[in-house]
Amino acid sequence: MKIEAWDEVYGAKSQEKLRAFLESTTDSYAILQLKLVDETAQDRFMNYSWLEKHGREPEIDHYEVTYVGELPAHSSQDVLLEGLYEQFNLARPEDFRGHSLSVSDIVALRQNGVVSSHYVDSIGFREVPGFLGPENYLKNAEMAMEDDYSMLDGIVNNGKKEPDRDERPSVLEQLKELRESRVPELPKRSAKDISDREL
């Protein structure tokens, strides 16, 4: 069995590879490794407790897909993850271009249409719920298009946030509203009317 659409994006960018993985109907896995950029230097090869201690968590934007493959037969998820760890350290596929599977890498699994993400920790793996979930993509889309970041609510660009009830309008605004609601508009007088009156 082949991973659907994988051949089309094999040489493509990481985001296209990730999309092919997420949209595939075949049970598969993806290896994600931190991009080699300055903003990921601190997180590279750090265990999950270090991230927590520093108030950080894995961010999809910091990772790139380095490999996608078909899920091998397995008896449990733990056995599968350990098998992948062994494979990507001792018998890496020839077309794999990343480094040996290490702490801070993510192994994403797609089984029966359900995607889960697993952080390679110092010992074993730690599941990272929502790492590849649709809410991450929606959040990114909203942040790119939303007028007001406090309106990140699953609806892209739903306008400016309404003022809080506790937030009071200024006194000047209140007076203007009061004047407009109570004072009828007076007829405008011409310069002739004003000059006649002064005589």
mmCIF file of C-alpha atoms in Angstrom:
data_model
loop_
_atom_site.group_PDB
_atom_site.id
_atom_site.type_symbol
_atom_site.label_atom_id
_atom_site.label_comp_id
_atom_site.label_asym_id
_atom_site.label_seq_id
_atom_site.Cartn_x
_atom_site.Cartn_y
_atom_site.Cartn_z
ATOM 1 C CA MET A 1 0.000 0.000 0.000
ATOM 2 C CA LYS A 2 1.160 3.517 -0.775
ATOM 3 C CA ILE A 3 0.473 6.634 1.208
ATOM 4 C CA GLU A 4 -1.967 8.590 -0.892
ATOM 5 C CA ALA A 5 -0.587 11.794 -2.392
ATOM 6 C CA TRP A 6 2.849 11.236 -0.852
ATOM 7 C CA ASP A 7 4.614 10.701 -4.188
ATOM 8 C CA GLU A 8 3.251 14.043 -5.368
ATOM 9 C CA VAL A 9 4.778 15.948 -2.467
ATOM 10 C CA TYR A 10 7.916 13.923 -1.766
ATOM 11 C CA GLY A 11 10.172 16.744 -2.898
ATOM 12 C CA ALA A 12 7.787 19.451 -1.753
ATOM 13 C CA LYS A 13 7.848 21.775 1.234
ATOM 14 C CA SER A 14 7.218 20.563 4.761
ATOM 15 C CA GLN A 15 3.695 22.080 4.917
ATOM 16 C CA GLU A 16 2.659 20.218 1.766
ATOM 17 C CA LYS A 17 4.077 16.971 3.169
ATOM 18 C CA LEU A 18 2.191 17.547 6.395
ATOM 19 C CA ARG A 19 -1.052 18.226 4.527
ATOM 20 C CA ALA A 20 -0.598 15.004 2.526
ATOM 21 C CA PHE A 21 -0.050 13.089 5.777
ATOM 22 C CA LEU A 22 -3.095 14.603 7.485
ATOM 23 C CA GLU A 23 -5.373 14.082 4.484
ATOM 24 C CA SER A 24 -4.235 10.538 3.717
ATOM 25 C CA THR A 25 -6.741 7.741 4.266
ATOM 26 C CA THR A 26 -3.889 5.281 4.816
ATOM 27 C CA ASP A 27 -2.556 4.484 8.297
ATOM 28 C CA SER A 28 0.812 6.212 8.386
ATOM 29 C CA TYR A 29 3.353 8.050 10.504
ATOM 30 C CA ALA A 30 5.299 11.279 10.135
ATOM 31 C CA ILE A 31 8.608 12.248 11.694
ATOM 32 C CA LEU A 32 8.809 15.932 12.581
ATOM 33 C CA GLN A 33 12.057 17.548 13.651
ATOM 34 C CA LEU A 34 12.822 21.062 14.810
ATOM 35 C CA LYS A 35 13.836 23.456 12.054
ATOM 36 C CA LEU A 36 17.476 24.509 12.170
ATOM 37 C CA VAL A 37 16.831 28.174 12.948
ATOM 38 C CA ASP A 38 17.824 30.430 15.839
ATOM 39 C CA GLU A 39 14.384 30.413 17.470
ATOM 40 C CA THR A 40 14.500 26.608 17.932
ATOM 41 C CA ALA A 41 18.104 26.378 19.161
ATOM 42 C CA GLN A 42 17.122 26.369 22.849
ATOM 43 C CA ASP A 43 14.473 23.671 22.443
ATOM 44 C CA ARG A 44 16.549 21.295 20.336
ATOM 45 C CA PHE A 45 17.233 17.994 22.130
ATOM 46 C CA MET A 46 15.509 19.165 25.350
ATOM 47 C CA ASN A 47 13.172 16.873 27.247
ATOM 48 C CA TYR A 48 9.549 17.733 27.939
ATOM 49 C CA SER A 49 10.112 18.614 31.607
ATOM 50 C CA TRP A 50 12.666 21.239 30.509
ATOM 51 C CA LEU A 51 10.038 22.773 28.220
ATOM 52 C CA GLU A 52 7.489 22.834 31.045
ATOM 53 C CA LYS A 53 10.014 24.339 33.462
ATOM 54 C CA HIS A 54 10.598 27.179 30.994
ATOM 55 C CA GLY A 55 6.901 27.712 30.228
ATOM 56 C CA ARG A 56 7.199 26.339 26.699
ATOM 57 C CA GLU A 57 5.517 23.657 24.668
ATOM 58 C CA PRO A 58 6.128 22.164 21.231
ATOM 59 C CA GLU A 59 4.844 24.479 18.479
ATOM 60 C CA ILE A 60 3.977 23.133 15.045
ATOM 61 C CA ASP A 61 5.511 26.217 13.385
ATOM 62 C CA HIS A 62 8.931 25.239 14.747
ATOM 63 C CA TYR A 63 8.868 21.780 13.151
ATOM 64 C CA GLU A 64 9.253 20.388 9.666
ATOM 65 C CA VAL A 65 8.245 17.000 8.314
ATOM 66 C CA THR A 66 11.391 15.007 7.566
ATOM 67 C CA TYR A 67 9.766 11.675 6.733
ATOM 68 C CA VAL A 68 6.408 10.009 6.186
ATOM 69 C CA GLY A 69 5.877 6.273 6.013
ATOM 70 C CA GLU A 70 3.283 3.557 6.162
ATOM 71 C CA LEU A 71 2.526 2.226 9.642
ATOM 72 C CA PRO A 72 4.140 -1.169 10.260
ATOM 73 C CA ALA A 73 2.190 -3.968 11.960
ATOM 74 C CA HIS A 74 2.185 -3.538 15.727
ATOM 75 C CA SER A 75 0.569 -4.953 18.836
ATOM 76 C CA SER A 76 0.274 -1.658 20.726
ATOM 77 C CA GLN A 77 1.023 2.006 20.299
ATOM 78 C CA ASP A 78 3.956 1.789 22.731
ATOM 79 C CA VAL A 79 5.498 -1.075 20.738
ATOM 80 C CA LEU A 80 4.964 0.909 17.516
ATOM 81 C CA LEU A 81 6.644 4.049 18.876
ATOM 82 C CA GLU A 82 9.604 2.117 20.287
ATOM 83 C CA GLY A 83 9.962 0.280 16.969
ATOM 84 C CA LEU A 84 10.036 3.580 15.060
ATOM 85 C CA TYR A 85 12.593 4.958 17.506
ATOM 86 C CA GLU A 86 14.807 1.938 16.932
ATOM 87 C CA GLN A 87 14.362 2.093 13.151
ATOM 88 C CA PHE A 88 15.262 5.792 12.917
ATOM 89 C CA ASN A 89 18.378 5.257 15.013
ATOM 90 C CA LEU A 90 19.726 1.879 13.846
ATOM 91 C CA ALA A 91 18.269 1.197 10.387
ATOM 92 C CA ARG A 92 17.186 4.539 8.939
ATOM 93 C CA PRO A 93 15.468 4.421 5.538
ATOM 94 C CA GLU A 94 17.771 5.433 2.685
ATOM 95 C CA ASP A 95 15.552 8.364 1.705
ATOM 96 C CA PHE A 96 15.409 9.785 5.254
ATOM 97 C CA ARG A 97 17.229 13.139 5.357
ATOM 98 C CA GLY A 98 16.853 14.062 9.029
ATOM 99 C CA HIS A 99 19.041 13.268 12.024
ATOM 100 C CA SER A 100 18.600 10.157 14.189
ATOM 101 C CA LEU A 101 15.293 10.234 16.053
ATOM 102 C CA SER A 102 16.106 12.183 19.218
ATOM 103 C CA VAL A 103 14.660 13.993 22.193
ATOM 104 C CA SER A 104 12.494 16.958 21.028
ATOM 105 C CA ASP A 105 11.393 15.221 17.801
ATOM 106 C CA ILE A 106 7.706 14.436 17.237
ATOM 107 C CA VAL A 107 6.285 11.196 15.872
ATOM 108 C CA ALA A 108 2.789 11.728 14.490
ATOM 109 C CA LEU A 109 0.592 8.673 13.986
ATOM 110 C CA ARG A 110 -2.478 8.397 11.782
ATOM 111 C CA GLN A 111 -4.496 5.316 12.702
ATOM 112 C CA ASN A 112 -8.066 4.744 11.529
ATOM 113 C CA GLY A 113 -8.403 8.433 10.683
ATOM 114 C CA VAL A 114 -7.251 9.575 14.143
ATOM 115 C CA VAL A 115 -4.040 11.599 14.393
ATOM 116 C CA SER A 116 -1.945 11.647 17.561
ATOM 117 C CA SER A 117 1.397 13.342 18.226
ATOM 118 C CA HIS A 118 4.140 11.987 20.476
ATOM 119 C CA TYR A 119 7.114 13.960 21.782
ATOM 120 C CA VAL A 120 10.335 11.956 21.964
ATOM 121 C CA ASP A 121 11.289 12.391 25.621
ATOM 122 C CA SER A 122 14.376 11.394 27.612
ATOM 123 C CA ILE A 123 12.715 8.087 28.354
ATOM 124 C CA GLY A 124 9.873 7.032 26.103
ATOM 125 C CA PHE A 125 7.306 9.305 24.494
ATOM 126 C CA ARG A 126 4.863 11.899 25.745
ATOM 127 C CA GLU A 127 1.616 12.507 23.891
ATOM 128 C CA VAL A 128 1.040 16.123 22.856
ATOM 129 C CA PRO A 129 -2.732 16.489 22.403
ATOM 130 C CA GLY A 130 -3.796 18.979 19.737
ATOM 131 C CA PHE A 131 -0.278 19.451 18.315
ATOM 132 C CA LEU A 132 -1.539 18.645 14.804
ATOM 133 C CA GLY A 133 -5.207 19.163 15.524
ATOM 134 C CA PRO A 134 -7.399 21.349 13.340
ATOM 135 C CA GLU A 135 -7.575 23.938 16.098
ATOM 136 C CA ASN A 136 -3.887 24.766 15.530
ATOM 137 C CA TYR A 137 -4.430 25.465 11.846
ATOM 138 C CA LEU A 138 -7.568 27.468 12.566
ATOM 139 C CA LYS A 139 -5.751 29.470 15.217
ATOM 140 C CA ASN A 140 -2.937 30.260 12.781
ATOM 141 C CA ALA A 141 -5.428 31.300 10.107
ATOM 142 C CA GLU A 142 -7.295 33.482 12.579
ATOM 143 C CA MET A 143 -4.129 35.141 13.843
ATOM 144 C CA ALA A 144 -3.208 36.013 10.283
ATOM 145 C CA MET A 145 -6.620 37.529 9.488
ATOM 146 C CA GLU A 146 -8.304 38.552 12.753
ATOM 147 C CA ASP A 147 -8.766 42.245 13.519
ATOM 148 C CA ASP A 148 -8.646 41.660 17.249
ATOM 149 C CA TYR A 149 -6.473 38.879 18.770
ATOM 150 C CA SER A 150 -8.802 38.610 21.748
ATOM 151 C CA MET A 151 -11.425 37.306 19.291
ATOM 152 C CA LEU A 152 -9.642 33.982 18.593
ATOM 153 C CA ASP A 153 -12.785 31.924 18.813
ATOM 154 C CA GLY A 154 -12.907 29.684 15.757
ATOM 155 C CA ILE A 155 -14.504 32.268 13.480
ATOM 156 C CA VAL A 156 -12.068 33.981 11.152
ATOM 157 C CA ASN A 157 -12.239 37.783 11.191
ATOM 158 C CA ASN A 158 -15.491 38.313 13.004
ATOM 159 C CA GLY A 159 -14.830 42.008 13.545
ATOM 160 C CA LYS A 160 -13.725 44.213 16.354
ATOM 161 C CA LYS A 161 -14.411 43.137 19.898
ATOM 162 C CA GLU A 162 -17.393 44.792 21.528
ATOM 163 C CA PRO A 163 -16.449 46.908 24.563
ATOM 164 C CA ASP A 164 -16.786 45.195 27.924
ATOM 165 C CA ARG A 165 -19.784 46.079 30.006
ATOM 166 C CA ASP A 166 -17.430 47.228 32.736
ATOM 167 C CA GLU A 167 -15.756 49.563 30.265
ATOM 168 C CA ARG A 168 -17.532 52.920 30.538
ATOM 169 C CA PRO A 169 -17.798 55.345 27.646
ATOM 170 C CA SER A 170 -16.149 58.705 28.231
ATOM 171 C CA VAL A 171 -18.136 61.555 29.779
ATOM 172 C CA LEU A 172 -17.879 63.455 26.496
ATOM 173 C CA GLU A 173 -19.433 60.518 24.615
ATOM 174 C CA GLN A 174 -22.254 60.316 27.173
ATOM 175 C CA LEU A 175 -22.987 64.027 26.832
ATOM 176 C CA LYS A 176 -23.037 63.835 23.035
ATOM 177 C CA GLU A 177 -25.467 60.916 23.146
ATOM 178 C CA LEU A 178 -27.667 62.715 25.662
ATOM 179 C CA ARG A 179 -27.704 65.892 23.606
ATOM 180 C CA GLU A 180 -28.536 64.035 20.387
ATOM 181 C CA SER A 181 -31.383 62.151 22.014
ATOM 182 C CA ARG A 182 -33.023 65.101 23.846
ATOM 183 C CA VAL A 183 -32.319 68.317 21.943
ATOM 184 C CA PRO A 184 -34.359 68.803 18.803
ATOM 185 C CA GLU A 185 -32.452 70.278 15.936
ATOM 186 C CA LEU A 186 -32.881 74.028 15.871
ATOM 187 C CA PRO A 187 -33.579 75.842 12.624
ATOM 188 C CA LYS A 188 -30.540 77.547 11.229
ATOM 189 C CA ARG A 189 -30.635 81.322 11.142
ATOM 190 C CA SER A 190 -29.248 83.382 8.397
ATOM 191 C CA ALA A 191 -26.929 86.363 8.865
ATOM 192 C CA LYS A 192 -29.865 88.675 7.963
ATOM 193 C CA ASP A 193 -31.966 87.310 10.866
ATOM 194 C CA ILE A 194 -29.152 87.926 13.276
ATOM 195 C CA SER A 195 -28.458 91.486 11.998
ATOM 196 C CA ASP A 196 -32.211 92.413 12.168
ATOM 197 C CA ARG A 197 -32.292 91.343 15.773
ATOM 198 C CA GLU A 198 -29.334 93.494 16.766
ATOM 199 C CA LEU A 199 -31.045 96.653 15.427
#
